[in-house]
Amino acid sequence: MDFAALKEECLACRRCGLCETRRHVVFGQGVETAEVMFVGEGPGANEDEQGLPFVGRSGQLLDRYLEAIDLDRNKNIFIANIVKCRPPENRDPTPEESAACLPWLRAQFVLLRPRIVVCLGRIAAQQLISRDFSVTKDHGKFFDKQGTLFMATLHPAALLRNPGSKPSAFGDFVALRDKINEVCDHTYPK
Ligand code: URA
């Protein structure tokens, strides 16, 4: 199975109730050879409208942090979400919805085989790193899980609500840049 085939299947998904209210499945966006993958929580209204991840205000902020460390969704990373369809009213995805959707993310991991996975916010971190993960306490730290490094940073929506956290989130991106230099082959030109 390649990315195009996986995407086609995912776009027709009816594995949970979110398919009834979505406009678009937000499969993810980025380059298929990316060594670094970002995972958010789930699409909001703008993402549901456009079918692309992180395209609203949080996405614009995320793009600025990415740009600061020479990352770009069109050049060297892949961005996805825990759930591919918008939870109504932007509520948290239910455990059932996350569980129903997780095989899509797993299939994306299998195809991409990222060296580093960056969890954006608590929902992704608790799903992918550990169930009791505290983003406030443990953001910016790298955890080796079977050869893949996982790190969590604050969700850009949280930074918009709480701009005082921006310097510590920026510190996470600087740590990410250093880690990429250490472990990735082609994310940055050598
Ligand atoms: N928030 C997320 O977690 N994901 C998106 O794609 C957009 C906003």
PDB file of C-alpha atoms and ligand atoms in Angstrom:
ATOM      1  CA  MET A   1       0.000   0.000   0.000  1.00  0.00           C
ATOM      2  CA  ASP A   2       1.336   3.469  -0.840  1.00  0.00           C
ATOM      3  CA  PHE A   3       0.335   6.871   0.502  1.00  0.00           C
ATOM      4  CA  ALA A   4      -2.082   7.594  -2.335  1.00  0.00           C
ATOM      5  CA  ALA A   5      -3.945   4.312  -1.811  1.00  0.00           C
ATOM      6  CA  LEU A   6      -4.038   4.825   1.978  1.00  0.00           C
ATOM      7  CA  LYS A   7      -5.392   8.335   1.516  1.00  0.00           C
ATOM      8  CA  GLU A   8      -8.091   7.172  -0.873  1.00  0.00           C
ATOM      9  CA  GLU A   9      -9.269   4.555   1.645  1.00  0.00           C
ATOM     10  CA  CYS A  10      -9.098   7.014   4.531  1.00  0.00           C
ATOM     11  CA  LEU A  11     -11.165   9.619   2.669  1.00  0.00           C
ATOM     12  CA  ALA A  12     -14.025   7.101   2.487  1.00  0.00           C
ATOM     13  CA  CYS A  13     -13.789   6.145   6.194  1.00  0.00           C
ATOM     14  CA  ARG A  14     -16.994   5.482   8.135  1.00  0.00           C
ATOM     15  CA  ARG A  15     -15.475   3.846  11.209  1.00  0.00           C
ATOM     16  CA  CYS A  16     -17.011   6.282  13.721  1.00  0.00           C
ATOM     17  CA  GLY A  17     -19.818   8.794  14.073  1.00  0.00           C
ATOM     18  CA  LEU A  18     -17.647  11.769  13.099  1.00  0.00           C
ATOM     19  CA  CYS A  19     -18.174  10.774   9.461  1.00  0.00           C
ATOM     20  CA  GLU A  20     -21.793  11.964   9.780  1.00  0.00           C
ATOM     21  CA  THR A  21     -20.872  15.572  10.565  1.00  0.00           C
ATOM     22  CA  ARG A  22     -17.568  16.113   8.745  1.00  0.00           C
ATOM     23  CA  ARG A  23     -17.212  18.045   5.511  1.00  0.00           C
ATOM     24  CA  HIS A  24     -13.768  16.669   4.736  1.00  0.00           C
ATOM     25  CA  VAL A  25     -11.568  13.933   6.104  1.00  0.00           C
ATOM     26  CA  VAL A  26      -8.261  15.586   7.011  1.00  0.00           C
ATOM     27  CA  PHE A  27      -5.808  12.838   6.069  1.00  0.00           C
ATOM     28  CA  GLY A  28      -2.651  14.897   6.659  1.00  0.00           C
ATOM     29  CA  GLN A  29      -0.236  16.972   4.632  1.00  0.00           C
ATOM     30  CA  GLY A  30       3.447  16.920   3.908  1.00  0.00           C
ATOM     31  CA  VAL A  31       6.190  15.035   2.161  1.00  0.00           C
ATOM     32  CA  GLU A  32       6.134  11.265   1.974  1.00  0.00           C
ATOM     33  CA  THR A  33       9.856  10.963   2.701  1.00  0.00           C
ATOM     34  CA  ALA A  34       9.669  13.094   5.856  1.00  0.00           C
ATOM     35  CA  GLU A  35      11.792  12.012   8.807  1.00  0.00           C
ATOM     36  CA  VAL A  36       9.826  14.242  11.166  1.00  0.00           C
ATOM     37  CA  MET A  37       6.102  13.897  11.740  1.00  0.00           C
ATOM     38  CA  PHE A  38       3.856  16.264  13.710  1.00  0.00           C
ATOM     39  CA  VAL A  39       0.632  14.954  15.219  1.00  0.00           C
ATOM     40  CA  GLY A  40      -2.163  17.222  16.447  1.00  0.00           C
ATOM     41  CA  GLU A  41      -5.486  16.422  18.033  1.00  0.00           C
ATOM     42  CA  GLY A  42      -8.077  16.715  15.305  1.00  0.00           C
ATOM     43  CA  PRO A  43      -9.373  19.092  12.655  1.00  0.00           C
ATOM     44  CA  GLY A  44     -11.161  22.309  13.620  1.00  0.00           C
ATOM     45  CA  ALA A  45     -13.636  24.250  11.503  1.00  0.00           C
ATOM     46  CA  ASN A  46     -11.069  25.614   9.017  1.00  0.00           C
ATOM     47  CA  GLU A  47      -9.411  22.244   8.563  1.00  0.00           C
ATOM     48  CA  ASP A  48     -12.788  20.538   8.068  1.00  0.00           C
ATOM     49  CA  GLU A  49     -13.629  23.163   5.457  1.00  0.00           C
ATOM     50  CA  GLN A  50     -10.364  22.829   3.515  1.00  0.00           C
ATOM     51  CA  GLY A  51      -9.454  19.194   4.133  1.00  0.00           C
ATOM     52  CA  LEU A  52      -5.965  20.183   5.351  1.00  0.00           C
ATOM     53  CA  PRO A  53      -4.419  20.094   8.847  1.00  0.00           C
ATOM     54  CA  PHE A  54      -3.551  23.214  10.829  1.00  0.00           C
ATOM     55  CA  VAL A  55      -4.772  25.880   8.409  1.00  0.00           C
ATOM     56  CA  GLY A  56      -6.578  28.152  10.902  1.00  0.00           C
ATOM     57  CA  ARG A  57      -5.017  30.561  13.406  1.00  0.00           C
ATOM     58  CA  SER A  58      -3.233  27.781  15.291  1.00  0.00           C
ATOM     59  CA  GLY A  59      -1.865  26.532  11.996  1.00  0.00           C
ATOM     60  CA  GLN A  60      -0.499  29.948  11.093  1.00  0.00           C
ATOM     61  CA  LEU A  61       1.288  30.082  14.433  1.00  0.00           C
ATOM     62  CA  LEU A  62       2.582  26.534  13.970  1.00  0.00           C
ATOM     63  CA  ASP A  63       3.931  27.469  10.521  1.00  0.00           C
ATOM     64  CA  ARG A  64       5.876  30.355  12.085  1.00  0.00           C
ATOM     65  CA  TYR A  65       7.514  28.094  14.661  1.00  0.00           C
ATOM     66  CA  LEU A  66       8.301  25.583  11.910  1.00  0.00           C
ATOM     67  CA  GLU A  67       9.801  28.263   9.705  1.00  0.00           C
ATOM     68  CA  ALA A  68      12.041  29.422  12.558  1.00  0.00           C
ATOM     69  CA  ILE A  69      13.777  26.031  12.498  1.00  0.00           C
ATOM     70  CA  ASP A  70      13.669  25.550   8.704  1.00  0.00           C
ATOM     71  CA  LEU A  71      10.791  23.109   8.647  1.00  0.00           C
ATOM     72  CA  ASP A  72       8.031  23.381   6.085  1.00  0.00           C
ATOM     73  CA  ARG A  73       5.049  21.108   5.432  1.00  0.00           C
ATOM     74  CA  ASN A  74       5.771  21.344   1.697  1.00  0.00           C
ATOM     75  CA  LYS A  75       9.458  20.491   2.023  1.00  0.00           C
ATOM     76  CA  ASN A  76      10.543  18.295   4.917  1.00  0.00           C
ATOM     77  CA  ILE A  77       7.833  17.240   7.374  1.00  0.00           C
ATOM     78  CA  PHE A  78       4.451  15.514   7.525  1.00  0.00           C
ATOM     79  CA  ILE A  79       1.540  16.799   9.646  1.00  0.00           C
ATOM     80  CA  ALA A  80      -1.342  14.599  10.776  1.00  0.00           C
ATOM     81  CA  ASN A  81      -3.862  14.355  13.592  1.00  0.00           C
ATOM     82  CA  ILE A  82      -5.053  11.731  16.072  1.00  0.00           C
ATOM     83  CA  VAL A  83      -8.557  11.919  14.576  1.00  0.00           C
ATOM     84  CA  LYS A  84      -9.006  12.707  10.900  1.00  0.00           C
ATOM     85  CA  CYS A  85     -12.510  14.178  11.181  1.00  0.00           C
ATOM     86  CA  ARG A  86     -13.669  17.223  13.103  1.00  0.00           C
ATOM     87  CA  PRO A  87     -15.316  16.589  16.450  1.00  0.00           C
ATOM     88  CA  PRO A  88     -18.425  18.839  16.538  1.00  0.00           C
ATOM     89  CA  GLU A  89     -17.985  22.087  18.495  1.00  0.00           C
ATOM     90  CA  ASN A  90     -14.245  21.315  18.669  1.00  0.00           C
ATOM     91  CA  ARG A  91     -14.786  19.007  21.652  1.00  0.00           C
ATOM     92  CA  ASP A  92     -12.038  16.512  22.529  1.00  0.00           C
ATOM     93  CA  PRO A  93     -12.289  13.298  20.514  1.00  0.00           C
ATOM     94  CA  THR A  94     -13.862  10.493  22.586  1.00  0.00           C
ATOM     95  CA  PRO A  95     -11.705   7.429  23.401  1.00  0.00           C
ATOM     96  CA  GLU A  96     -13.897   5.445  20.983  1.00  0.00           C
ATOM     97  CA  GLU A  97     -13.327   7.939  18.151  1.00  0.00           C
ATOM     98  CA  SER A  98      -9.568   7.993  18.790  1.00  0.00           C
ATOM     99  CA  ALA A  99      -9.440   4.199  18.896  1.00  0.00           C
ATOM    100  CA  ALA A 100     -11.454   3.910  15.679  1.00  0.00           C
ATOM    101  CA  CYS A 101      -9.155   6.384  13.925  1.00  0.00           C
ATOM    102  CA  LEU A 102      -5.791   5.205  15.255  1.00  0.00           C
ATOM    103  CA  PRO A 103      -5.243   2.516  12.594  1.00  0.00           C
ATOM    104  CA  TRP A 104      -5.017   5.316  10.000  1.00  0.00           C
ATOM    105  CA  LEU A 105      -2.244   7.028  11.956  1.00  0.00           C
ATOM    106  CA  ARG A 106      -0.497   3.671  12.466  1.00  0.00           C
ATOM    107  CA  ALA A 107      -0.615   3.051   8.732  1.00  0.00           C
ATOM    108  CA  GLN A 108       0.882   6.509   8.168  1.00  0.00           C
ATOM    109  CA  PHE A 109       3.708   5.641  10.620  1.00  0.00           C
ATOM    110  CA  VAL A 110       4.354   2.376   8.810  1.00  0.00           C
ATOM    111  CA  LEU A 111       4.661   4.120   5.436  1.00  0.00           C
ATOM    112  CA  LEU A 112       6.617   7.114   6.687  1.00  0.00           C
ATOM    113  CA  ARG A 113       8.794   5.438   9.336  1.00  0.00           C
ATOM    114  CA  PRO A 114       9.593   8.827  10.961  1.00  0.00           C
ATOM    115  CA  ARG A 115      12.736   9.239  13.082  1.00  0.00           C
ATOM    116  CA  ILE A 116      11.000  11.859  15.241  1.00  0.00           C
ATOM    117  CA  VAL A 117       7.325  12.318  16.120  1.00  0.00           C
ATOM    118  CA  VAL A 118       6.285  15.639  17.659  1.00  0.00           C
ATOM    119  CA  CYS A 119       2.994  15.551  19.568  1.00  0.00           C
ATOM    120  CA  LEU A 120       1.158  18.853  19.498  1.00  0.00           C
ATOM    121  CA  GLY A 121      -0.675  19.096  22.811  1.00  0.00           C
ATOM    122  CA  ARG A 122      -1.993  16.775  25.478  1.00  0.00           C
ATOM    123  CA  ILE A 123      -4.370  14.641  23.438  1.00  0.00           C
ATOM    124  CA  ALA A 124      -1.652  13.505  21.018  1.00  0.00           C
ATOM    125  CA  ALA A 125       0.954  13.135  23.775  1.00  0.00           C
ATOM    126  CA  GLN A 126      -1.320  10.989  25.957  1.00  0.00           C
ATOM    127  CA  GLN A 127      -2.276   8.854  23.001  1.00  0.00           C
ATOM    128  CA  LEU A 128       1.241   8.387  21.626  1.00  0.00           C
ATOM    129  CA  ILE A 129       3.676   8.767  24.555  1.00  0.00           C
ATOM    130  CA  SER A 130       1.919   7.775  27.776  1.00  0.00           C
ATOM    131  CA  ARG A 131      -1.605   7.896  29.152  1.00  0.00           C
ATOM    132  CA  ASP A 132      -0.724  10.181  32.050  1.00  0.00           C
ATOM    133  CA  PHE A 133       1.646  12.447  30.098  1.00  0.00           C
ATOM    134  CA  SER A 134       1.819  16.025  31.410  1.00  0.00           C
ATOM    135  CA  VAL A 135       2.679  18.459  28.609  1.00  0.00           C
ATOM    136  CA  THR A 136       3.282  21.199  31.182  1.00  0.00           C
ATOM    137  CA  LYS A 137       5.917  19.108  32.952  1.00  0.00           C
ATOM    138  CA  ASP A 138       7.426  17.028  30.179  1.00  0.00           C
ATOM    139  CA  HIS A 139       7.280  19.124  26.993  1.00  0.00           C
ATOM    140  CA  GLY A 140      10.535  19.279  25.061  1.00  0.00           C
ATOM    141  CA  LYS A 141      11.847  15.914  26.329  1.00  0.00           C
ATOM    142  CA  PHE A 142      12.583  13.088  23.918  1.00  0.00           C
ATOM    143  CA  PHE A 143      11.373   9.557  24.575  1.00  0.00           C
ATOM    144  CA  ASP A 144      12.776   6.641  22.590  1.00  0.00           C
ATOM    145  CA  LYS A 145      10.058   4.178  21.684  1.00  0.00           C
ATOM    146  CA  GLN A 146      11.424   1.268  19.678  1.00  0.00           C
ATOM    147  CA  GLY A 147      13.886   3.459  17.821  1.00  0.00           C
ATOM    148  CA  THR A 148      11.513   6.357  17.127  1.00  0.00           C
ATOM    149  CA  LEU A 149      11.939   9.520  19.188  1.00  0.00           C
ATOM    150  CA  PHE A 150       8.739  11.076  20.539  1.00  0.00           C
ATOM    151  CA  MET A 151       8.511  14.590  21.932  1.00  0.00           C
ATOM    152  CA  ALA A 152       5.555  16.765  22.938  1.00  0.00           C
ATOM    153  CA  THR A 153       5.168  20.492  22.832  1.00  0.00           C
ATOM    154  CA  LEU A 154       2.323  22.822  23.730  1.00  0.00           C
ATOM    155  CA  HIS A 155      -0.552  22.904  21.273  1.00  0.00           C
ATOM    156  CA  PRO A 156      -0.465  26.123  19.215  1.00  0.00           C
ATOM    157  CA  ALA A 157      -4.094  26.819  20.228  1.00  0.00           C
ATOM    158  CA  ALA A 158      -2.917  26.797  23.859  1.00  0.00           C
ATOM    159  CA  LEU A 159      -0.197  29.311  22.919  1.00  0.00           C
ATOM    160  CA  LEU A 160      -2.820  31.584  21.371  1.00  0.00           C
ATOM    161  CA  ARG A 161      -4.831  31.422  24.606  1.00  0.00           C
ATOM    162  CA  ASN A 162      -1.755  31.783  26.768  1.00  0.00           C
ATOM    163  CA  PRO A 163       1.005  33.766  24.989  1.00  0.00           C
ATOM    164  CA  GLY A 164       3.164  33.631  28.143  1.00  0.00           C
ATOM    165  CA  SER A 165       3.991  30.019  27.195  1.00  0.00           C
ATOM    166  CA  LYS A 166       5.455  30.975  23.818  1.00  0.00           C
ATOM    167  CA  PRO A 167       9.109  31.160  24.962  1.00  0.00           C
ATOM    168  CA  SER A 168       9.022  27.650  26.411  1.00  0.00           C
ATOM    169  CA  ALA A 169       7.361  26.295  23.249  1.00  0.00           C
ATOM    170  CA  PHE A 170      10.035  28.028  21.198  1.00  0.00           C
ATOM    171  CA  GLY A 171      12.642  26.286  23.357  1.00  0.00           C
ATOM    172  CA  ASP A 172      11.075  22.957  22.353  1.00  0.00           C
ATOM    173  CA  PHE A 173      11.496  23.831  18.672  1.00  0.00           C
ATOM    174  CA  VAL A 174      15.135  24.745  19.219  1.00  0.00           C
ATOM    175  CA  ALA A 175      15.648  21.378  20.975  1.00  0.00           C
ATOM    176  CA  LEU A 176      13.892  19.729  18.046  1.00  0.00           C
ATOM    177  CA  ARG A 177      16.234  21.409  15.562  1.00  0.00           C
ATOM    178  CA  ASP A 178      19.251  20.122  17.513  1.00  0.00           C
ATOM    179  CA  LYS A 179      17.793  16.610  17.643  1.00  0.00           C
ATOM    180  CA  ILE A 180      17.101  16.668  13.896  1.00  0.00           C
ATOM    181  CA  ASN A 181      20.718  17.641  13.273  1.00  0.00           C
ATOM    182  CA  GLU A 182      21.762  14.727  15.437  1.00  0.00           C
ATOM    183  CA  VAL A 183      19.548  11.920  14.134  1.00  0.00           C
ATOM    184  CA  CYS A 184      18.041  12.828  10.753  1.00  0.00           C
ATOM    185  CA  ASP A 185      19.750  12.275   7.394  1.00  0.00           C
ATOM    186  CA  HIS A 186      18.044  14.590   4.946  1.00  0.00           C
ATOM    187  CA  THR A 187      15.596  16.881   6.794  1.00  0.00           C
ATOM    188  CA  TYR A 188      18.149  19.654   6.626  1.00  0.00           C
ATOM    189  CA  PRO A 189      20.517  19.964   3.679  1.00  0.00           C
ATOM    190  CA  LYS A 190      23.953  18.745   4.809  1.00  0.00           C
TER     191      LYS A 190
HETATM  192  N1  URA B   1      -5.812  21.655  15.878  1.00  0.00           N
HETATM  193  C1  URA B   1      -5.377  20.380  15.725  1.00  0.00           C
HETATM  194  O1  URA B   1      -5.101  19.676  16.690  1.00  0.00           O
HETATM  195  N2  URA B   1      -5.274  19.924  14.486  1.00  0.00           N
HETATM  196  C2  URA B   1      -5.545  20.639  13.402  1.00  0.00           C
HETATM  197  O2  URA B   1      -5.392  20.124  12.291  1.00  0.00           O
HETATM  198  C3  URA B   1      -5.977  21.969  13.588  1.00  0.00           C
HETATM  199  C4  URA B   1      -6.110  22.454  14.842  1.00  0.00           C
END
